[in-house]
Coordinates of C-alpha atoms (C1' of nucleotides) in Angstrom, one line a residue:
Chain A
M17 CA 0.0 0.0 0.0
S18 CA 1.1 3.5 -0.6
E19 CA 1.8 4.2 3.0
S20 CA 3.5 0.9 3.6
T21 CA 3.8 -0.1 7.2
G22 CA 6.2 -0.2 10.0
A23 CA 8.4 2.3 11.6
E24 CA 9.5 4.0 8.4
S25 CA 6.1 5.6 8.0
Y26 CA 6.4 7.4 11.2
D27 CA 9.8 8.7 10.8
P28 CA 9.5 11.9 8.7
G29 CA 13.1 11.5 7.4
A30 CA 12.6 8.0 6.2
Y31 CA 11.0 8.7 2.8
P32 CA 12.7 10.4 -0.2
P33 CA 11.5 14.0 -0.4
F34 CA 10.0 15.1 -3.7
A35 CA 9.0 18.4 -5.1
V36 CA 5.4 18.2 -6.3
T37 CA 4.1 20.7 -8.8
V38 CA 1.1 21.2 -11.0
D39 CA 1.0 22.2 -14.6
I40 CA -2.1 23.3 -16.5
V41 CA -2.8 23.1 -20.2
V42 CA -5.5 25.8 -20.8
F43 CA -7.2 25.6 -24.1
T44 CA -9.2 28.4 -25.6
I45 CA -10.4 29.5 -29.0
R46 CA -9.5 32.9 -30.3
D47 CA -9.3 34.2 -33.9
D48 CA -10.7 30.9 -35.1
R49 CA -7.7 29.1 -33.8
L50 CA -7.2 26.7 -30.9
Q51 CA -4.7 28.3 -28.5
L52 CA -3.0 27.7 -25.2
V53 CA -2.0 30.0 -22.4
L54 CA 1.8 29.7 -22.0
I55 CA 4.5 31.5 -20.1
Q56 CA 7.7 32.7 -21.7
R57 CA 10.5 31.9 -19.2
N58 CA 13.1 34.5 -18.5
E59 CA 15.3 32.3 -16.3
P60 CA 17.4 29.3 -17.1
P61 CA 17.0 26.4 -17.7
F62 CA 15.0 26.7 -20.9
Q63 CA 15.3 30.5 -20.9
R64 CA 13.2 32.1 -23.6
A65 CA 11.3 28.9 -24.1
W66 CA 7.5 28.6 -23.5
A67 CA 6.3 26.7 -20.5
L68 CA 2.9 25.7 -19.0
P69 CA 1.6 27.7 -16.1
G70 CA 2.1 25.9 -12.9
G71 CA 4.2 25.7 -9.8
F72 CA 4.8 24.1 -6.4
V73 CA 1.9 22.6 -4.5
H74 CA 1.7 23.9 -1.0
I75 CA 2.1 21.4 1.8
D76 CA -1.5 21.6 2.9
E77 CA -3.1 22.3 -0.4
D78 CA -5.3 20.1 -2.5
L79 CA -3.9 19.3 -6.0
E80 CA -6.8 20.8 -7.9
A81 CA -6.8 23.9 -5.7
A82 CA -3.1 24.3 -6.5
A83 CA -3.7 24.1 -10.2
R84 CA -6.3 26.8 -10.0
R85 CA -4.2 29.1 -7.8
E86 CA -1.1 28.8 -10.0
F87 CA -3.0 29.5 -13.1
V88 CA -4.4 32.8 -11.7
E89 CA -1.1 33.7 -10.2
E90 CA 1.0 33.2 -13.2
T91 CA -1.3 34.5 -15.9
G92 CA -3.0 37.4 -14.1
V93 CA -6.3 36.1 -15.4
D94 CA -8.4 36.2 -12.3
A95 CA -11.3 34.1 -13.5
G96 CA -10.2 30.5 -13.2
P97 CA -10.7 28.0 -16.1
T98 CA -14.2 26.9 -16.8
H99 CA -13.5 23.2 -16.9
L100 CA -10.6 21.5 -15.2
A101 CA -9.6 17.9 -15.4
Q102 CA -6.6 15.9 -14.3
L103 CA -4.5 14.6 -17.2
R104 CA -1.7 12.5 -15.8
T105 CA 1.4 12.7 -13.7
Y106 CA 4.9 13.1 -15.2
G107 CA 7.8 12.0 -13.1
A108 CA 10.8 10.9 -15.1
P109 CA 13.8 11.3 -12.8
D110 CA 15.6 13.6 -15.3
R111 CA 12.7 15.7 -16.4
D112 CA 14.0 18.7 -14.5
P113 CA 17.8 19.1 -14.6
R114 CA 17.9 20.8 -11.2
M115 CA 16.1 18.3 -9.0
R116 CA 13.5 15.6 -8.7
V117 CA 10.1 17.0 -9.6
V118 CA 6.9 15.1 -10.0
T119 CA 4.2 17.2 -11.7
V120 CA 0.5 16.5 -11.8
A121 CA -0.7 17.8 -15.1
W122 CA -4.2 19.2 -15.7
W123 CA -6.1 20.3 -18.8
A124 CA -8.7 23.0 -18.8
V125 CA -11.0 24.9 -21.1
M126 CA -11.6 28.6 -20.9
A127 CA -14.1 30.8 -22.8
E128 CA -12.7 34.2 -23.8
V129 CA -9.4 34.4 -22.1
P130 CA -8.6 38.1 -21.4
D131 CA -5.2 39.1 -22.4
P132 CA -2.9 37.5 -19.9
E133 CA -0.3 39.4 -18.0
A134 CA 2.6 37.9 -16.0
G135 CA 1.4 37.8 -12.5
T136 CA 4.7 36.8 -10.9
D137 CA 8.3 37.2 -12.0
A138 CA 8.0 34.0 -13.9
G139 CA 8.0 35.6 -17.3
Y140 CA 5.2 36.8 -19.4
A141 CA 2.0 35.0 -20.3
D142 CA 0.5 34.9 -23.7
L143 CA -1.7 32.8 -26.1
V144 CA 0.2 30.4 -28.4
G145 CA -1.4 28.4 -31.2
V146 CA -1.7 24.7 -30.5
D147 CA -0.6 24.0 -34.1
D148 CA 2.6 25.9 -33.4
V149 CA 3.3 23.6 -30.5
V150 CA 2.3 20.4 -32.2
E151 CA 4.3 21.1 -35.3
G152 CA 7.3 22.2 -33.3
R153 CA 7.4 25.9 -34.4
V154 CA 7.7 27.0 -30.8
E155 CA 10.0 25.4 -28.3
L156 CA 8.6 24.2 -25.0
A157 CA 10.5 23.8 -21.7
F158 CA 11.0 20.4 -20.0
D159 CA 8.6 17.7 -21.1
H160 CA 5.8 20.3 -21.7
R161 CA 5.4 19.5 -25.3
Q162 CA 4.5 16.0 -24.5
I163 CA 2.1 17.1 -21.9
V164 CA 0.4 19.4 -24.4
L165 CA 0.1 16.5 -26.9
D166 CA -1.4 14.3 -24.3
A167 CA -3.8 17.0 -23.2
L168 CA -4.9 17.5 -26.8
D169 CA -5.7 13.8 -27.0
A170 CA -7.6 13.9 -23.8
L171 CA -9.6 16.9 -25.0
G172 CA -10.4 15.1 -28.3
D173 CA -11.7 12.1 -26.4
E174 CA -13.7 14.2 -24.1
L175 CA -15.4 15.9 -26.9
E176 CA -16.9 12.6 -27.9
N177 CA -18.4 11.8 -24.6
S178 CA -19.2 15.1 -22.8
T179 CA -20.6 18.5 -23.2
V180 CA -17.2 20.1 -22.7
A181 CA -17.3 21.8 -26.1
T182 CA -19.8 24.3 -24.7
S183 CA -17.2 25.4 -22.2
F184 CA -15.4 27.2 -25.0
W185 CA -18.2 29.7 -25.3
K186 CA -19.5 32.1 -22.8
E187 CA -23.1 33.1 -23.1
A188 CA -24.9 32.3 -26.3
F189 CA -23.3 30.5 -29.2
R190 CA -24.2 29.3 -32.6
I191 CA -24.2 25.6 -33.5
S192 CA -21.4 26.4 -36.0
D193 CA -19.3 27.8 -33.1
L194 CA -19.7 24.5 -31.4
R195 CA -18.8 22.7 -34.6
K196 CA -15.7 24.9 -34.8
V197 CA -14.5 23.4 -31.5
Y198 CA -14.8 19.9 -32.8
E199 CA -13.1 20.7 -36.1
L200 CA -10.2 22.5 -34.6
V201 CA -9.5 19.8 -32.0
W202 CA -10.1 16.8 -34.2
G203 CA -8.3 18.4 -37.2
F204 CA -10.9 17.7 -39.8
E205 CA -14.2 19.3 -41.0
L206 CA -17.6 18.0 -40.1
E207 CA -20.7 18.2 -42.3
P208 CA -22.7 21.2 -41.0
G209 CA -26.2 19.8 -41.5
N210 CA -25.5 16.5 -39.8
F211 CA -23.7 18.2 -37.0
Q212 CA -26.6 20.4 -36.3
R213 CA -29.1 17.6 -36.2
K214 CA -26.9 15.4 -34.0
V215 CA -26.1 18.1 -31.5
R216 CA -29.7 19.3 -31.2
S217 CA -31.0 15.7 -30.9
I218 CA -28.9 15.1 -27.7
E219 CA -30.9 16.0 -24.7
G220 CA -29.3 18.5 -22.4
F221 CA -26.5 19.5 -24.7
V222 CA -27.7 22.8 -26.0
E223 CA -30.8 24.9 -25.2
P224 CA -32.2 27.5 -27.6
T225 CA -32.2 31.1 -26.3
G226 CA -34.6 32.4 -28.9
A227 CA -32.1 35.0 -30.0
R228 CA -30.5 35.1 -33.4
S229 CA -27.1 36.2 -34.6
L230 CA -26.1 37.9 -37.8
N231 CA -23.2 36.7 -39.8
P232 CA -20.4 39.1 -40.8
D233 CA -20.2 37.8 -44.4
G234 CA -23.9 37.5 -44.8
G235 CA -25.8 34.3 -44.7
R236 CA -28.9 33.4 -42.8
P237 CA -28.8 34.5 -39.2
A238 CA -28.2 31.6 -36.8
Q239 CA -30.1 30.7 -33.7
L240 CA -28.2 31.2 -30.5
F241 CA -28.0 28.5 -27.8
M242 CA -27.0 28.2 -24.2
S243 CA -25.7 25.3 -22.1
E244 CA -25.5 24.2 -18.6
P245 CA -22.3 25.5 -17.0
T246 CA -21.4 22.0 -15.8
V247 CA -19.8 19.5 -18.1
R248 CA -21.9 16.3 -18.2
P249 CA -21.5 13.0 -20.0
L250 CA -23.5 12.9 -23.3
S251 CA -26.5 10.6 -23.4
S252 CA -25.5 9.7 -27.0
S253 CA -21.9 10.1 -28.0
L254 CA -20.5 12.0 -30.9
R255 CA -18.2 9.4 -32.4
R256 CA -15.2 10.6 -34.3
E257 CA -14.4 8.5 -37.4
R258 CA -11.3 6.5 -37.0
D259 CA -8.7 6.9 -39.7
R260 CA -10.0 10.3 -40.7
K261 CA -7.8 12.3 -42.9
K262 CA -6.5 15.5 -41.2
K263 CA -6.9 18.7 -43.1
P264 CA -3.6 20.2 -44.4
Chain B
M30 CA 5.5 26.4 -15.0
S31 CA 6.1 23.5 -12.8
E32 CA 9.7 24.4 -12.1
S33 CA 8.9 28.1 -11.7
T34 CA 11.9 30.4 -11.8
G35 CA 14.3 32.3 -9.7
A36 CA 16.3 31.5 -6.7
E37 CA 13.8 29.3 -5.0
S38 CA 14.3 26.5 -7.5
Y39 CA 17.9 26.2 -6.7
D40 CA 17.5 26.2 -3.0
P41 CA 16.7 22.6 -2.0
G42 CA 15.0 23.8 1.1
A43 CA 12.6 26.2 -0.7
Y44 CA 10.0 23.7 -1.8
P45 CA 7.6 21.8 0.4
P46 CA 8.8 18.2 0.7
F47 CA 6.2 15.5 -0.3
A48 CA 6.2 11.8 0.0
V49 CA 5.4 10.3 -3.4
T50 CA 4.1 6.7 -3.6
V51 CA 2.7 4.4 -6.2
D52 CA -0.3 2.2 -5.7
I53 CA -1.4 -0.6 -8.1
V54 CA -4.8 -2.0 -8.9
V55 CA -4.1 -5.4 -10.3
F56 CA -7.1 -7.1 -11.9
T57 CA -7.2 -10.8 -12.7
I58 CA -9.9 -13.4 -13.3
R59 CA -10.0 -16.5 -11.1
D60 CA -12.8 -18.9 -10.4
D61 CA -15.0 -17.0 -12.9
R62 CA -14.7 -13.8 -10.8
L63 CA -13.0 -10.5 -11.3
Q64 CA -10.5 -10.2 -8.5
L65 CA -7.8 -7.9 -7.1
V66 CA -4.5 -8.4 -5.5
L67 CA -4.6 -6.7 -2.1
I68 CA -2.5 -6.6 1.0
Q69 CA -3.9 -7.1 4.5
R70 CA -2.3 -4.5 6.7
N71 CA -1.0 -5.6 10.1
E72 CA 0.0 -2.1 11.3
P73 CA -2.0 1.0 12.1
P74 CA -3.6 3.0 10.7
F75 CA -6.2 0.9 9.1
Q76 CA -4.9 -2.2 10.8
R77 CA -6.6 -5.4 9.4
A78 CA -8.0 -3.5 6.5
W79 CA -7.1 -4.3 2.9
A80 CA -4.9 -2.0 0.9
L81 CA -3.4 -1.7 -2.6
P82 CA 0.1 -2.9 -3.2
G83 CA 2.4 0.0 -3.4
G84 CA 5.0 2.1 -1.6
F85 CA 7.5 4.9 -1.8
V86 CA 9.1 5.9 -5.1
H87 CA 12.9 5.9 -4.9
I88 CA 14.4 9.3 -5.5
D89 CA 16.0 8.3 -8.8
E90 CA 13.4 5.9 -9.9
D91 CA 10.9 6.2 -12.7
L92 CA 7.2 6.2 -11.6
E93 CA 6.3 3.1 -13.7
A94 CA 9.4 1.2 -12.6
A95 CA 8.4 2.0 -9.0
A96 CA 5.0 0.5 -9.6
R97 CA 6.4 -2.7 -11.0
R98 CA 9.0 -3.0 -8.2
E99 CA 6.5 -2.5 -5.4
F100 CA 4.1 -5.0 -6.8
V101 CA 6.7 -7.7 -7.0
E102 CA 8.1 -6.8 -3.5
E103 CA 4.8 -6.7 -1.7
T104 CA 3.1 -9.7 -3.3
G105 CA 6.0 -12.0 -3.9
V106 CA 4.6 -12.6 -7.4
D107 CA 7.8 -12.3 -9.4
A108 CA 6.3 -11.9 -12.9
G109 CA 5.1 -8.3 -13.2
P110 CA 1.7 -7.4 -14.5
T111 CA 1.0 -8.0 -18.2
H112 CA -0.5 -4.6 -18.9
L113 CA 0.2 -1.5 -16.8
A114 CA -1.3 1.9 -17.3
Q115 CA -1.4 5.1 -15.2
L116 CA -4.8 5.8 -13.6
R117 CA -4.6 9.2 -11.9
T118 CA -2.9 10.8 -8.9
Y119 CA -4.5 11.2 -5.5
G120 CA -3.3 13.9 -3.2
A121 CA -5.9 15.2 -0.8
P122 CA -4.0 16.7 2.1
D123 CA -5.6 14.4 4.7
R124 CA -5.6 11.2 2.7
D125 CA -3.0 9.8 5.0
P126 CA -3.4 10.7 8.7
R127 CA 0.3 10.6 9.3
M128 CA 1.8 12.9 6.7
R129 CA 1.3 14.4 3.3
V130 CA 1.5 11.7 0.7
V131 CA 0.7 12.0 -3.0
T132 CA 0.2 8.7 -4.7
V133 CA 0.3 8.0 -8.4
A134 CA -2.2 5.2 -9.0
W135 CA -1.8 2.6 -11.7
W136 CA -4.1 -0.2 -12.9
A137 CA -2.9 -3.5 -14.4
V138 CA -4.1 -6.8 -15.7
M139 CA -2.5 -10.1 -15.0
A140 CA -3.2 -13.5 -16.4
E141 CA -3.1 -16.3 -13.9
V142 CA -1.8 -14.7 -10.8
P143 CA 0.1 -17.3 -8.7
D144 CA -0.9 -17.4 -5.1
P145 CA 0.6 -14.3 -3.7
E146 CA 2.7 -14.3 -0.5
A147 CA 3.7 -11.3 1.5
G148 CA 7.1 -10.3 0.3
T149 CA 7.8 -7.7 3.0
D150 CA 6.5 -7.3 6.5
A151 CA 3.7 -5.2 5.1
G152 CA 1.0 -7.9 5.7
Y153 CA -0.2 -10.7 3.6
A154 CA -1.2 -10.6 0.1
D155 CA -4.3 -12.3 -1.4
L156 CA -7.0 -12.1 -4.0
V157 CA -10.2 -10.3 -3.2
G158 CA -13.3 -10.1 -5.3
V159 CA -13.9 -6.8 -7.0
D160 CA -17.6 -7.1 -6.1
D161 CA -16.7 -7.3 -2.4
V162 CA -14.9 -4.0 -2.7
V163 CA -17.5 -2.3 -4.8
E164 CA -20.4 -3.3 -2.6
G165 CA -18.4 -2.5 0.6
R166 CA -18.2 -6.0 2.0
V167 CA -14.5 -5.5 2.6
E168 CA -13.0 -2.4 4.1
L169 CA -10.1 -0.7 2.3
A170 CA -7.5 1.6 3.8
F171 CA -7.1 5.2 3.0
D172 CA -8.8 6.3 -0.2
H173 CA -8.1 2.9 -1.8
R174 CA -11.8 2.1 -2.4
Q175 CA -12.2 5.2 -4.6
I176 CA -9.0 4.2 -6.4
V177 CA -10.4 0.8 -7.2
L178 CA -13.7 2.3 -8.4
D179 CA -11.8 4.6 -10.7
A180 CA -9.6 1.8 -12.0
L181 CA -12.7 -0.3 -12.7
D182 CA -14.1 2.5 -14.8
A183 CA -10.8 2.9 -16.6
L184 CA -10.7 -0.8 -17.4
G185 CA -14.2 -0.7 -18.6
D186 CA -13.5 2.1 -21.0
E187 CA -10.3 0.5 -22.2
L188 CA -12.1 -2.7 -23.0
E189 CA -14.1 -0.7 -25.6
N190 CA -11.1 0.6 -27.4
S191 CA -8.1 -1.8 -27.0
T192 CA -7.1 -5.4 -27.0
V193 CA -6.5 -5.3 -23.2
A194 CA -9.1 -8.1 -22.6
T195 CA -6.6 -10.6 -24.1
S196 CA -4.2 -9.8 -21.3
F197 CA -6.4 -11.7 -18.9
W198 CA -5.5 -14.9 -20.6
K199 CA -2.1 -16.6 -20.9
E200 CA -1.7 -18.8 -23.9
A201 CA -4.7 -19.9 -25.8
F202 CA -8.2 -18.9 -24.9
R203 CA -11.7 -19.4 -26.1
I204 CA -13.9 -16.6 -27.4
S205 CA -16.2 -17.2 -24.5
D206 CA -13.2 -16.6 -22.1
L207 CA -12.8 -13.2 -23.7
R208 CA -16.5 -12.6 -23.4
K209 CA -16.3 -13.4 -19.7
V210 CA -13.9 -10.5 -19.3
Y211 CA -16.3 -8.0 -20.8
E212 CA -19.3 -9.4 -18.9
L213 CA -17.5 -9.3 -15.5
V214 CA -16.1 -5.8 -16.0
W215 CA -19.2 -4.3 -17.6
G216 CA -21.6 -6.1 -15.3
F217 CA -24.0 -7.4 -17.8
E218 CA -24.2 -10.3 -20.3
L219 CA -23.4 -10.1 -24.0
E220 CA -25.0 -12.2 -26.7
P221 CA -22.5 -15.0 -27.4
G222 CA -23.1 -15.1 -31.2
N223 CA -22.8 -11.4 -31.8
F224 CA -19.8 -11.2 -29.6
Q225 CA -18.0 -14.0 -31.5
R226 CA -18.7 -12.3 -34.8
K227 CA -17.6 -8.9 -33.7
V228 CA -14.4 -10.1 -32.1
R229 CA -13.3 -12.2 -35.0
S230 CA -14.1 -9.5 -37.5
I231 CA -11.7 -7.0 -35.8
E232 CA -8.3 -7.4 -37.5
G233 CA -5.4 -8.2 -35.1
F234 CA -7.6 -8.9 -32.1
V235 CA -7.5 -12.7 -31.9
E236 CA -5.6 -15.2 -34.0
P237 CA -6.8 -18.9 -34.3
T238 CA -4.3 -21.5 -33.0
G239 CA -5.9 -24.4 -34.7
A240 CA -6.4 -26.2 -31.4
R241 CA -9.7 -26.9 -29.7
S242 CA -10.8 -27.1 -26.2
L243 CA -13.3 -29.4 -24.5
N244 CA -15.9 -28.0 -22.2
P245 CA -16.3 -29.5 -18.7
D246 CA -20.1 -29.6 -18.9
G247 CA -20.2 -30.9 -22.5
G248 CA -21.0 -28.7 -25.4
R249 CA -19.3 -28.3 -28.7
P250 CA -15.5 -27.9 -28.3
A251 CA -14.4 -24.3 -28.8
Q252 CA -11.6 -23.1 -31.0
L253 CA -8.6 -21.7 -29.2
F254 CA -7.2 -18.3 -30.0
M255 CA -4.0 -16.3 -29.3
S256 CA -3.3 -12.6 -29.3
E257 CA -0.3 -10.3 -29.6
P258 CA 1.2 -9.7 -26.2
T259 CA 1.1 -6.0 -26.6
V260 CA -2.1 -4.1 -26.0
R261 CA -3.2 -2.1 -29.1
P262 CA -6.0 0.2 -30.0
L263 CA -8.9 -1.6 -31.8
S264 CA -9.5 -0.7 -35.4
S265 CA -13.2 -0.9 -34.7
S266 CA -14.4 -0.4 -31.2
L267 CA -16.7 -2.6 -29.1
R268 CA -19.2 -0.1 -27.9
R269 CA -20.9 -0.8 -24.6
E270 CA -24.6 0.1 -24.5
R271 CA -25.2 3.1 -22.4
D272 CA -28.0 2.7 -19.8
R273 CA -27.5 -1.0 -19.7
K274 CA -29.1 -2.8 -16.8
K275 CA -26.6 -4.4 -14.5
K276 CA -27.2 -8.0 -13.7
P277 CA -28.2 -8.6 -10.0
Chain C
dA8 C1' -28.7 38.9 -59.3
dC9 C1' -24.7 36.1 -56.4
dA10 C1' -22.3 34.5 -52.4
dA11 C1' -22.5 32.9 -47.9
dT12 C1' -24.2 30.6 -43.9
dA13 C1' -28.4 28.2 -41.5
dG14 C1' -31.1 24.6 -41.3
dT15 C1' -34.2 20.5 -43.3
dG16 C1' -35.2 16.3 -46.1
dT17 C1' -33.9 12.1 -47.7
dC18 C1' -31.3 8.2 -49.2
dT19 C1' -27.9 4.6 -48.2
dA20 C1' -24.4 1.8 -46.1
dT21 C1' -23.2 0.1 -41.9
dC22 C1' -23.8 -2.0 -37.7
dA23 C1' -25.6 -3.6 -33.1
dG24 C1' -28.8 -6.5 -31.2
dA25 C1' -32.4 -10.2 -31.3
dC26 C1' -33.1 -14.6 -32.1
dA27 C1' -33.5 -18.9 -34.9
dC28 C1' -30.8 -22.5 -36.3
dT29 C1' -27.0 -25.9 -36.9
dA30 C1' -22.8 -28.3 -34.8
dT31 C1' -20.6 -31.2 -31.5
dA32 C1' -19.5 -32.5 -27.1
dA33 C1' -21.1 -34.9 -22.0
dC34 C1' -24.4 -37.4 -19.8
Chain D
dG17 C1' -32.6 -39.0 -26.2
dT18 C1' -31.5 -34.2 -23.1
dT19 C1' -28.5 -30.5 -21.9
dA20 C1' -24.8 -27.5 -22.7
dT21 C1' -21.8 -24.7 -25.3
dA22 C1' -19.9 -23.1 -30.1
dG23 C1' -20.7 -21.0 -34.0
dT24 C1' -23.6 -19.3 -38.3
dG25 C1' -27.6 -17.1 -40.8
dT26 C1' -30.7 -13.6 -41.0
dC27 C1' -33.7 -9.9 -40.0
dT28 C1' -34.6 -5.3 -38.1
dG29 C1' -34.0 -0.8 -36.2
dA30 C1' -30.8 2.9 -35.3
dT31 C1' -27.5 5.9 -37.0
dA32 C1' -23.6 8.3 -39.5
dG33 C1' -22.5 10.4 -43.6
dA34 C1' -23.4 12.2 -48.3
dC35 C1' -25.7 15.5 -50.5
dA36 C1' -29.7 18.0 -52.5
dC37 C1' -32.6 21.4 -51.3
dT38 C1' -34.8 25.5 -48.9
dA39 C1' -34.3 29.8 -45.9
dT40 C1' -32.4 34.3 -45.0
dT41 C1' -29.0 37.4 -44.8
dG42 C1' -25.1 40.9 -47.1
dT43 C1' -23.2 42.8 -51.2

DNA sequence: ACAATAGTGTCTATCAGACACTATAAC
DNA sequence: GTTATAGTGTCTGATAGACACTATTGT
């Protein structure tokens, strides 16, 4: 068992001391792109590289609370993320060149991130395109690129089985806004008519507000929808085709 | 970012020291029941309660390696688990009354667990029915009951999307053996004919050996199948019905 | 008028589940 | 023979995707 038994458990010096941190992958959509909140480091190691918001867990603090606190502190964005879920824990002995750090990674979704500012001296926070990270156009510190890739996988899976896509939008949204989430995360386009029917047929996914929205480039005005603030499992899942070709 | 910046990172005394452990939920099937390898504690706290195998991660040790090592040490079963996957990390500040412990939980599948013996002084290891844990007929230490419930969920999900069910069987198995895995984990029965067709239609799931197996109670002998030792994603998933009634 | 987006109608191929039926063993 | 399990045939209802079509705006 984790706590083992015997005298060693009662001797505070008998176990190896680890640093435990949290790191958060916060997704948002801005300018029709899937983006991440990252911090540009201004200290070695990995000076000038981008890193996930995060930091040490306090000794009496819950892991999820630590994730929320660090996000606010490091980005200056005072509203915490809308949806927050644990991703996995990364603990390779050499993942930080300075010492042994085990980090509990989380992923989150935020609607309309305000322009972040560096809250602490950690560097400055900004939005970075997920594509730029996936395709290696920006360099990430430590194993953070892997964490982002894993988070993107988790988000893609979650879109199939929960209402999490609605967390990307604040008040009222169009069905095509929701479709955009799926298209950006999954990397291919969905047929608008079928998507509309599917989404509206799932009970408790979206509720019509009665309002309509005009389109900038013309086109028929769209109905606006709302959703419950809480992310719930879908009663009927939106299956993504396997072996679907990514759009170039 | 997890490693933050500035002087604090270089000062070994500047971060809160945590104990980091691993705990493993090892599933196996014996006597037509889904069972777990647990350790009966003989020290307080939770004396006489059952607990998951696990223990402290060494300071230079990878997390997965720690999970495998602790399992072997605490159960005396020298062959490690067939399939091992990270579950999630549990770190509520009060989860261990003695000190702050963050545990990285894993779940695993083993075919034919030999009778375990206590390897260390931790207590004695044995197999316990998953039903007994789920329905509260056995008491588990710390938050280990919740970990088991989460692991069971993860296993159920993984059955839909990967070949992990084959890890429950050693050499050759019948299609009905494979079906048994799904039925025990999902908690309801599957139609034998449809299951057979589905499984055999998925490429790379099972390979016929040519051999046949007699049934103890009579009945037509079954063909025996093998599988790749590695767990792979299924090309076509075995979807579990939502809202399926559990069998009593 | 045309372009663009929203939304509906409809067809089809696929697939899960139900269930009848055949095959081969123990008793 | 009966019972039990393995495995196949076949039907049906649900559903995802393709795509034609209508609706409503801007230009």
